[in-house]
Each structure stands twice: as C-alpha cells, then as structure tokens.
Short mmCIF file of C-alpha atoms in Angstrom, two decimals:
data_model
loop_
_atom_site.label_atom_id
_atom_site.label_comp_id
_atom_site.label_asym_id
_atom_site.label_seq_id
_atom_site.Cartn_x
_atom_site.Cartn_y
_atom_site.Cartn_z
CA UNK A 1 42.71 -63.79 -75.58
CA UNK A 2 42.24 -66.12 -77.66
CA UNK A 3 38.52 -65.75 -77.62
CA UNK A 4 39.44 -62.24 -79.01
CA UNK A 5 42.26 -63.18 -81.03
CA UNK A 6 39.51 -65.23 -83.49
CA UNK A 7 37.39 -63.10 -83.63
CA UNK A 8 39.89 -59.93 -84.13
CA UNK A 9 41.11 -62.97 -87.45
CA UNK A 10 37.63 -63.68 -89.23
CA UNK A 11 36.92 -60.11 -89.82
CA UNK A 12 38.85 -60.09 -92.81
CA UNK A 13 36.93 -63.10 -93.74
CA UNK A 14 34.01 -61.20 -94.84
CA UNK A 15 34.85 -61.14 -97.90
CA UNK A 16 31.92 -59.47 -100.48
CA UNK A 17 31.55 -56.80 -97.09
CA UNK A 18 31.60 -53.46 -98.62
CA UNK A 19 35.46 -51.81 -95.91
CA UNK A 20 35.34 -48.31 -94.50
CA UNK A 21 38.47 -46.83 -94.92
CA UNK A 22 40.30 -48.21 -92.07
CA UNK A 23 40.17 -51.65 -94.95
CA UNK A 24 39.41 -53.62 -92.29
CA UNK A 25 35.95 -53.19 -90.77
CA UNK A 26 32.91 -53.45 -93.49
CA UNK A 27 30.07 -50.61 -93.24
CA UNK A 28 27.39 -52.50 -94.78
CA UNK A 29 24.75 -55.03 -92.27
CA UNK A 30 21.99 -53.92 -90.30
CA UNK A 31 21.90 -52.84 -86.77
CA UNK A 32 23.34 -55.89 -85.20
CA UNK A 33 26.54 -55.80 -87.72
CA UNK A 34 27.37 -51.80 -86.83
CA UNK A 35 27.43 -53.30 -83.14
CA UNK A 36 29.59 -55.34 -83.97
CA UNK A 37 31.39 -53.52 -85.90
CA UNK A 38 31.37 -50.69 -82.90
CA UNK A 39 32.39 -53.01 -80.05
CA UNK A 40 35.25 -55.02 -82.78
CA UNK A 41 36.07 -51.11 -83.21
CA UNK A 42 36.29 -49.78 -79.78
CA UNK A 43 36.91 -53.40 -77.48
CA UNK A 44 39.63 -56.07 -79.64
CA UNK A 45 41.38 -53.82 -82.59
CA UNK A 46 44.36 -53.27 -81.54
CA UNK A 47 43.71 -54.68 -78.40
CA UNK A 48 44.89 -57.97 -78.28
CA UNK A 49 48.05 -57.72 -79.49
CA UNK A 50 49.68 -55.55 -76.31
CA UNK A 51 47.92 -58.55 -73.93
CA UNK A 52 49.11 -61.40 -75.82
CA UNK A 53 53.12 -58.60 -75.87
CA UNK A 54 52.28 -58.40 -72.56
CA UNK A 55 51.48 -62.69 -71.86
CA UNK A 56 54.14 -63.41 -73.90
CA UNK A 57 57.13 -61.42 -72.15
CA UNK A 58 55.51 -62.76 -68.52
CA UNK A 59 56.06 -66.62 -69.62
CA UNK A 60 58.70 -66.26 -71.07
CA UNK A 61 59.97 -64.70 -68.14
CA UNK A 62 58.66 -67.32 -66.37
CA UNK A 63 60.02 -69.98 -68.12
CA UNK A 64 64.43 -68.58 -67.33
CA UNK A 65 62.77 -68.23 -63.63
CA UNK A 66 62.40 -72.37 -63.65
CA UNK A 67 64.93 -72.78 -65.45
CA UNK A 68 66.62 -71.30 -63.48
CA UNK A 69 65.75 -72.47 -59.59
CA UNK A 70 66.18 -75.65 -61.47
CA UNK A 71 69.29 -75.66 -61.06
CA UNK A 72 69.98 -74.76 -64.85
CA UNK A 73 72.94 -72.73 -65.48
CA UNK A 74 71.87 -69.12 -67.10
CA UNK A 75 74.07 -69.79 -70.34
CA UNK A 76 71.78 -73.08 -71.26
CA UNK A 77 68.70 -71.46 -69.75
CA UNK A 78 69.64 -68.65 -72.26
CA UNK A 79 69.81 -70.92 -74.96
CA UNK A 80 66.75 -73.24 -73.71
CA UNK A 81 65.14 -69.75 -74.75
CA UNK A 82 66.43 -68.86 -78.21
CA UNK A 83 66.13 -72.02 -79.42
CA UNK A 84 62.00 -71.45 -78.03
CA UNK A 85 61.63 -67.93 -79.82
CA UNK A 86 63.56 -69.65 -83.11
CA UNK A 87 61.48 -72.30 -83.17
CA UNK A 88 58.39 -69.50 -82.84
CA UNK A 89 59.37 -68.49 -86.28
CA UNK A 90 59.36 -71.30 -88.41
CA UNK A 91 56.07 -72.50 -86.85
CA UNK A 92 55.15 -68.18 -87.80
CA UNK A 93 55.43 -68.40 -91.24
CA UNK A 94 54.52 -71.72 -91.51
CA UNK A 95 50.78 -70.77 -90.31
CA UNK A 96 50.95 -67.55 -92.13
CA UNK A 97 52.09 -69.52 -95.16
CA UNK A 98 49.64 -72.28 -95.50
CA UNK A 99 46.99 -70.50 -92.90
CA UNK A 100 46.65 -67.46 -91.99
CA UNK A 101 48.43 -64.10 -93.15
CA UNK A 102 48.03 -61.65 -90.23
CA UNK A 103 50.09 -64.54 -87.16
CA UNK A 104 51.84 -62.72 -84.64
CA UNK A 105 53.25 -65.94 -83.19
CA UNK A 106 56.73 -65.42 -85.54
CA UNK A 107 56.49 -61.26 -85.29
CA UNK A 108 56.79 -61.82 -81.19
CA UNK A 109 59.18 -64.64 -82.12
CA UNK A 110 61.57 -62.75 -83.83
CA UNK A 111 61.21 -60.03 -81.09
CA UNK A 112 61.85 -62.50 -78.72
CA UNK A 113 65.31 -63.47 -79.63
CA UNK A 114 66.40 -60.31 -79.87
CA UNK A 115 64.53 -58.84 -75.86
CA UNK A 116 65.68 -62.03 -74.52
CA UNK A 117 69.20 -61.56 -75.30
CA UNK A 118 69.50 -57.85 -74.58
CA UNK A 119 66.37 -57.48 -71.19
CA UNK A 120 66.23 -61.24 -69.56
CA UNK A 121 69.38 -61.38 -67.26
CA UNK A 122 69.51 -57.30 -66.80
CA UNK A 123 68.56 -56.65 -63.44
CA UNK A 124 65.37 -55.05 -62.31
CA UNK A 125 66.88 -51.65 -61.93
CA UNK A 126 68.72 -51.73 -65.68
CA UNK A 127 64.32 -52.77 -66.38
CA UNK A 128 62.49 -50.06 -64.95
CA UNK A 129 64.69 -47.48 -66.73
CA UNK A 130 64.62 -49.42 -70.14
CA UNK A 131 61.13 -49.32 -69.68
CA UNK A 132 60.33 -46.09 -69.21
CA UNK A 133 62.76 -45.05 -72.34
CA UNK A 134 60.85 -47.17 -74.54
CA UNK A 135 57.06 -46.57 -73.53
CA UNK A 136 59.13 -42.73 -74.09
CA UNK A 137 60.14 -43.20 -77.54
CA UNK A 138 56.46 -45.41 -78.20
CA UNK A 139 54.73 -41.55 -77.15
CA UNK A 140 56.92 -39.39 -78.54
CA UNK A 141 57.14 -41.11 -82.24
CA UNK A 142 53.35 -41.71 -82.47
CA UNK A 143 52.76 -38.15 -81.83
CA UNK A 144 54.94 -36.78 -83.97
CA UNK A 145 52.29 -37.35 -86.62
CA UNK A 146 50.32 -36.08 -85.16
CA UNK A 147 51.47 -32.72 -83.42
CA UNK A 148 52.88 -31.59 -87.08
CA UNK A 149 49.52 -32.44 -88.68
CA UNK A 150 48.30 -30.25 -86.07
CA UNK A 151 50.50 -27.37 -86.34
CA UNK A 152 50.13 -27.09 -89.66
CA UNK A 153 46.45 -26.58 -89.82
CA UNK A 154 46.06 -30.69 -92.19
CA UNK A 155 44.47 -32.84 -89.00
CA UNK A 156 41.42 -34.01 -90.73
CA UNK A 157 43.93 -34.29 -93.76
CA UNK A 158 46.06 -36.70 -92.16
CA UNK A 159 46.36 -40.16 -93.65
CA UNK A 160 45.12 -41.96 -97.34
CA UNK A 161 42.02 -43.14 -97.54
CA UNK A 162 42.44 -44.70 -101.09
CA UNK A 163 45.46 -46.52 -99.79
CA UNK A 164 45.71 -50.17 -100.79
CA UNK A 165 42.91 -52.22 -97.63
CA UNK A 166 44.73 -53.64 -95.49
CA UNK A 167 42.50 -56.66 -95.17
CA UNK A 168 43.75 -57.32 -99.11
CA UNK A 169 47.17 -58.25 -97.41
CA UNK A 170 45.54 -61.63 -96.36
CA UNK A 171 44.39 -62.64 -99.91
CA UNK A 172 40.80 -63.93 -98.19
CA UNK A 173 39.67 -62.73 -101.43
CA UNK A 174 41.82 -65.37 -103.79
CA UNK A 175 40.39 -67.82 -105.33
CA UNK A 176 43.70 -69.79 -105.26
CA UNK A 177 45.38 -71.73 -102.86
CA UNK A 178 48.23 -71.24 -105.03
CA UNK A 179 48.11 -66.98 -105.11
CA UNK A 180 47.52 -66.90 -101.59
CA UNK A 181 49.62 -68.56 -99.86
CA UNK A 182 51.62 -66.53 -102.44
CA UNK A 183 50.03 -63.05 -100.84
CA UNK A 184 50.50 -64.45 -97.40
CA UNK A 185 54.21 -65.37 -97.39
CA UNK A 186 54.41 -61.47 -98.36
CA UNK A 187 52.50 -60.68 -95.84
CA UNK A 188 54.55 -63.05 -93.10
CA UNK A 189 58.01 -62.09 -94.22
CA UNK A 190 56.46 -58.69 -93.79
CA UNK A 191 55.18 -59.06 -89.93
CA UNK A 192 58.07 -61.30 -89.29
CA UNK A 193 61.67 -59.00 -90.75
CA UNK A 194 60.13 -55.89 -90.37
CA UNK A 195 57.65 -54.54 -88.56
CA UNK A 196 59.66 -56.48 -85.02
CA UNK A 197 61.80 -54.51 -86.34
CA UNK A 198 60.62 -52.05 -86.24
CA UNK A 199 58.86 -52.13 -82.88
CA UNK A 200 62.26 -51.93 -81.09
CA UNK A 201 62.73 -49.14 -83.07
CA UNK A 202 59.43 -47.44 -82.02
CA UNK A 203 59.22 -48.68 -78.60
CA UNK A 204 56.78 -50.76 -78.58
CA UNK A 205 58.36 -53.59 -76.93
CA UNK A 206 57.25 -51.66 -73.61
CA UNK A 207 54.00 -53.36 -73.08
CA UNK A 208 57.06 -57.02 -73.63
CA UNK A 209 59.26 -55.71 -70.94
CA UNK A 210 56.43 -54.80 -68.12
CA UNK A 211 55.82 -58.48 -69.25
CA UNK A 212 58.98 -59.63 -68.25
CA UNK A 213 59.05 -56.91 -64.53
CA UNK A 214 55.35 -58.33 -63.73
CA UNK A 215 56.73 -61.91 -63.40
CA UNK A 216 60.05 -61.48 -61.96
CA UNK A 217 56.85 -59.95 -58.50
CA UNK A 218 54.78 -62.69 -59.65
CA UNK A 219 52.17 -59.98 -59.99
CA UNK A 220 49.90 -63.01 -62.11
CA UNK A 221 50.48 -65.81 -59.24
CA UNK A 222 50.03 -63.66 -56.31
CA UNK A 223 47.36 -61.41 -57.22
CA UNK A 224 46.07 -60.51 -53.53
CA UNK A 225 49.84 -59.27 -53.11
CA UNK A 226 49.31 -56.28 -56.01
CA UNK A 227 45.52 -55.36 -55.42
CA UNK A 228 46.07 -51.37 -55.59
CA UNK A 229 47.81 -51.92 -59.14
CA UNK A 230 45.76 -54.48 -60.92
CA UNK A 231 42.99 -51.99 -59.17
CA UNK A 232 44.66 -48.57 -61.09
CA UNK A 233 45.38 -50.57 -63.85
CA UNK A 234 42.37 -52.16 -64.97
CA UNK A 235 40.47 -49.42 -64.32
CA UNK A 236 42.51 -46.76 -65.91
CA UNK A 237 44.24 -49.00 -69.36
CA UNK A 238 40.30 -50.47 -70.23
CA UNK A 239 39.04 -46.59 -69.69
CA UNK A 240 41.72 -44.54 -71.87
CA UNK A 241 42.23 -48.23 -74.24
CA UNK A 242 38.03 -47.30 -74.89
CA UNK A 243 37.94 -43.97 -74.69
CA UNK A 244 41.28 -43.41 -76.97
CA UNK A 245 38.63 -45.93 -79.78
CA UNK A 246 35.22 -44.17 -79.20
CA UNK A 247 35.84 -41.55 -82.01
CA UNK A 248 36.85 -44.19 -85.14
CA UNK A 249 34.01 -46.12 -83.31
CA UNK A 250 31.39 -43.61 -83.90
CA UNK A 251 32.68 -42.71 -87.02
CA UNK A 252 32.29 -45.94 -88.19
CA UNK A 253 29.01 -46.33 -87.45
CA UNK A 254 28.66 -43.00 -88.67
CA UNK A 255 27.26 -41.59 -84.94
CA UNK A 256 29.30 -39.01 -86.10
CA UNK A 257 31.28 -36.62 -89.04
CA UNK A 258 34.53 -37.16 -89.79
CA UNK A 259 36.76 -36.65 -93.26
CA UNK A 260 38.32 -40.60 -94.72
CA UNK A 261 41.39 -39.39 -94.55
CA UNK A 262 40.92 -39.07 -90.61
CA UNK A 263 39.92 -42.55 -90.93
CA UNK A 264 42.17 -44.51 -93.19
CA UNK A 265 44.73 -46.70 -92.06
CA UNK A 266 47.35 -43.62 -91.28
CA UNK A 267 44.25 -41.40 -90.47
CA UNK A 268 44.76 -39.65 -86.45
CA UNK A 269 41.27 -41.26 -85.24
CA UNK A 270 42.79 -44.93 -86.79
CA UNK A 271 46.31 -43.94 -85.06
CA UNK A 272 44.67 -42.68 -81.50
CA UNK A 273 43.01 -46.11 -81.45
CA UNK A 274 46.29 -47.44 -81.72
CA UNK A 275 48.12 -45.95 -79.32
CA UNK A 276 45.87 -46.59 -77.04
CA UNK A 277 45.11 -49.99 -77.40
CA UNK A 278 48.32 -50.38 -75.18
CA UNK A 279 46.61 -49.19 -72.03
CA UNK A 280 43.67 -51.11 -73.32
CA UNK A 281 45.57 -54.53 -72.82
CA UNK A 282 47.19 -53.78 -69.78
CA UNK A 283 43.81 -53.54 -68.81
CA UNK A 284 41.85 -56.85 -70.12
CA UNK A 285 45.76 -58.55 -68.40
CA UNK A 286 44.43 -56.80 -64.48
CA UNK A 287 41.07 -56.97 -64.99
CA UNK A 288 40.85 -60.41 -65.27
CA UNK A 289 44.25 -61.38 -62.64
CA UNK A 290 41.00 -59.36 -60.74
CA UNK A 291 37.92 -61.81 -61.46
CA UNK A 292 41.02 -65.07 -60.35
CA UNK A 293 41.50 -63.58 -57.06
CA UNK A 294 38.24 -63.12 -56.48
CA UNK A 295 36.78 -67.01 -57.57
CA UNK A 296 39.67 -68.65 -56.18
CA UNK A 297 38.93 -66.58 -53.28
CA UNK A 298 35.37 -67.81 -52.94
CA UNK A 299 34.66 -70.94 -50.29
CA UNK A 300 33.13 -72.79 -53.42
CA UNK A 301 36.14 -72.29 -55.94
CA UNK A 302 36.57 -75.54 -56.18
CA UNK A 303 33.62 -76.52 -56.39
CA UNK A 304 32.07 -79.12 -58.93
CA UNK A 305 29.42 -77.07 -60.90
CA UNK A 306 29.62 -75.54 -64.08
CA UNK A 307 31.33 -72.74 -63.11
CA UNK A 308 34.57 -73.96 -61.61
CA UNK A 309 34.10 -76.63 -65.56
CA UNK A 310 34.41 -73.84 -67.14
CA UNK A 311 36.80 -72.45 -65.64
CA UNK A 312 38.83 -75.67 -65.78
CA UNK A 313 38.04 -75.68 -69.81
CA UNK A 314 39.43 -72.09 -69.93
CA UNK A 315 42.60 -72.96 -68.07
CA UNK A 316 43.42 -75.69 -70.13
CA UNK A 317 43.44 -73.93 -72.94
CA UNK A 318 45.49 -71.78 -71.56
CA UNK A 319 48.17 -74.41 -71.26
CA UNK A 320 47.45 -75.29 -74.99
CA UNK A 321 47.60 -71.92 -75.62
CA UNK A 322 49.93 -72.24 -79.34
CA UNK A 323 47.82 -76.09 -80.52
CA UNK A 324 44.58 -73.94 -80.44
CA UNK A 325 45.74 -70.63 -81.80
CA UNK A 326 46.61 -72.85 -84.36
CA UNK A 327 43.70 -74.65 -84.29
CA UNK A 328 41.60 -71.44 -84.43
CA UNK A 329 43.49 -70.85 -88.29
CA UNK A 330 42.68 -74.68 -89.36
CA UNK A 331 38.88 -74.46 -88.18
CA UNK A 332 37.68 -70.58 -89.53
CA UNK A 333 40.39 -70.59 -92.83
CA UNK A 334 39.49 -73.22 -94.98
CA UNK A 335 35.69 -72.73 -94.65
CA UNK A 336 35.66 -68.96 -94.40
CA UNK A 337 37.67 -67.80 -97.07
CA UNK A 338 37.23 -68.22 -101.18
CA UNK A 339 39.34 -70.91 -101.97
CA UNK A 340 38.05 -72.32 -99.50
CA UNK A 341 34.47 -73.18 -99.05
CA UNK A 342 33.96 -69.24 -99.39
CA UNK A 343 31.29 -69.40 -96.65
CA UNK A 344 32.78 -65.34 -95.97
CA UNK A 345 30.97 -64.15 -98.41
CA UNK A 346 27.81 -64.94 -97.30
CA UNK A 347 28.20 -64.26 -93.39
CA UNK A 348 27.68 -61.04 -92.68
CA UNK A 349 29.96 -59.30 -89.06
CA UNK A 350 27.20 -60.13 -86.42
CA UNK A 351 26.53 -63.92 -88.11
CA UNK A 352 30.37 -63.89 -88.27
CA UNK A 353 30.81 -63.28 -84.96
CA UNK A 354 29.01 -66.23 -83.68
CA UNK A 355 30.90 -68.23 -86.28
CA UNK A 356 34.54 -67.57 -84.55
CA UNK A 357 32.89 -67.47 -81.14
CA UNK A 358 32.05 -71.37 -81.94
CA UNK A 359 35.16 -71.73 -83.65
CA UNK A 360 36.78 -70.99 -79.45
CA UNK A 361 34.71 -73.01 -78.09
CA UNK A 362 35.14 -75.98 -80.04
CA UNK A 363 39.55 -75.22 -79.12
CA UNK A 364 37.47 -75.12 -75.35
CA UNK A 365 36.40 -78.64 -75.97
CA UNK A 366 39.33 -79.75 -77.23
CA UNK A 367 41.43 -78.94 -74.51
CA UNK A 368 39.64 -79.58 -71.55
CA UNK A 369 39.72 -82.94 -73.52
CA UNK A 370 42.52 -83.26 -73.47
CA UNK A 371 43.19 -81.49 -69.34
CA UNK A 372 40.64 -84.36 -68.52
CA UNK A 373 43.43 -87.39 -70.88
CA UNK A 374 46.49 -85.91 -69.34
CA UNK A 375 47.90 -84.85 -71.68
CA UNK A 376 49.01 -81.84 -73.44
CA UNK A 377 48.74 -80.48 -76.52
CA UNK A 378 50.86 -81.33 -80.19
CA UNK A 379 52.25 -78.39 -80.68
CA UNK A 380 53.54 -77.60 -76.78
CA UNK A 381 55.02 -81.64 -77.20
CA UNK A 382 56.41 -80.99 -80.61
CA UNK A 383 57.93 -77.68 -79.06
CA UNK A 384 59.72 -78.96 -75.23
CA UNK A 385 61.24 -81.55 -77.44
CA UNK A 386 62.96 -79.54 -79.87
CA UNK A 387 63.60 -76.89 -76.69
CA UNK A 388 64.69 -78.92 -74.26
CA UNK A 389 66.30 -81.37 -76.33
CA UNK A 390 64.26 -84.55 -76.15
#
C-alpha cells in the first residue's frame, strides 16, 4: 500500500510537465512515460484510497477487539480509539501544511472518529445492514450525474476541462515555501473537514465498514478459512477496477478520441474510474492475503533466503506504516518541489516513478533496521503514548 501511495503522490511534483484534461497525469514524454501514465491511471489512481480505507477500518477494529480481550471496558476501549483518531487529525493537518497537501491521515482520522462512535459496538447484523445501505447510497449518488447526462444526451459534455487543475492544490510549483504552505494548509482543511464529511453523505464509508466486518471474521489473519471469498474478491475486484479505469487510460494516451470534458476531473470517464476504484482496492487486499496464505504454506516459508528477507522487510514497514508514510514526504517533497531543490521540474513520468520506488526502498531499509534492533517506529511510539497515556 505504501509503495502505491508514494507512486501516486509524486505525479503532481512534475511541475514542468503538461497535464491532461483531468489535471493530474501529464500527457507529454516518450513511450516509457506514456506506459507509466497508463499504468498509474489503470492500477493506482483512486484505487489506493479504498485500499487504505479498508485496512484502516480493519486495524481499528483489531485494536478495539484486542483492548476488549485484554480486559479493557468497552467504553475505555472506545476512548482509546477516539484519542487515536484525534491525534491522526492533528498529524494529518501538520503533514499537509508542512510537506504534502494530499495527506490522507487526517481524512481517515476524522472518519474514524465518526464511524468508531457509530459502529464499533454494533452487532454483526446491524453492521451488515449499514454496509449494504452505504453501498447502495454510494452507487446511487455515483450513477446519478452519469444517468442524468445520458438521458439528456449530454454525456460527452459532462465535466469541465477548463477547471483549475487538481494538482494546483499541492503547490509543488510554488517557489516560496511559506506561500506553498498556505495553499497546502487550505487544501488540508478541505480534505479533512469537507471531503471527509461529504464521503459520509456519499456512502463511500462502506469500504471502511467492510474493514470492520472483515476484522471481526479474521479474514486477513486466517486467509485459509476464507479462500473462496478472497479468490472471488481478488478476481472480480481487480477486473472491475482495471476495466473501469481502462477508458480513461486509453483516452489519456490518445488510443481513443474522447472530448476533453469527458476526461476532466468531473467527466464521465473520471467518474467511472473513481467509482470502480473501490472494487480494485478490495481486490488488492484479497490478492495480497492469498499470496500470504500461499507463502506461509510453503515448506521453506521460514527459510533465510532473499525472498524471506524481503518479506520480513516489507512486514517491518507494515508495523511502522505511519512513520514510513510520513518519511516519504520528508524524503521527496523538499527534493522535488520548486520551494526545495526543484528536481521535479526535470523529471518525467518514468523517471519520477523510479525516484518514488527508490524513496520507498529507503523506508523499507530503515524499517527493517528498526525491526532488527527491536525498536518501534518513532511516530508509532509517540502515538501510543497519547493513546494509552503512558
């Protein structure tokens, strides 16, 4: 997940690139750049947020269940998670203002504050009902503008190619850090205190609740007991997600001719890409769970080979996910943004992707070193002190 996030979060730092109608992915460059752009739109764009949402909900329910198993009262367990959510909102706003406007920690911190209060203590039956209600709510609201435009014969003109590019909200092309920080602060406020509540109204929280439900069933801890569910989710989820983004990707690289409005951020191709991203995110979770089940079942799963070391290193990142997530921005924002070294103005989509992978590998190495030393991530240590007040 963190590799996907760092890949997604570097595209807007291509400050010298010419962006397409969507305002996000560039349209210039050679064949390697177009391959990367095509892959980003199909595999990553708006596919990692739902992946994060599911895992966030899953981890939240895990924490609640562990607290209860340890003898903590239900009310105190909710208080612990409430303190965690409030801390994440603060961390997210600081992260957005100081380094990177696309922060998602504050967004999910606010969501977890509301959804934890509403759903953590509900029974399985009520949780299932609300998952279905939220899913129907999401599908209806996502389909409404498309259906309305289709019935009026204006499907191709749905959207606004002349809108301000979304990448401007990141202020990566601003040479003054203080001016960029002001823009990022406003973007962070919008994402946390406007976009998060709107996602509740729009039903997008259903994937968060799916994480609650899956954690109660132990789907990721015991994948062998849920193989049919995981296989169907992986196959259908990835297929729907990739096919839903395919028209946008083909239009972006010029393989098909589509009006610019349809490719814009509010256009029909982007709406289709975004709506199917939830399926892809769930498919990715299921695919990784299936891989883990296969890997741990191998006779040499606990050997000391290169593959085992690599998996141990990635697992170390998972244990320090918040520290590694913030470290990404510390490593690439000052180097790429115009208010820093401005390297982003000299990279292309392909070289930027290589840079992002390099940043991720640095955090993997750091997390693995901490794992071998028996130390937690620094942000996780600070968060635990506030959560548990010790």
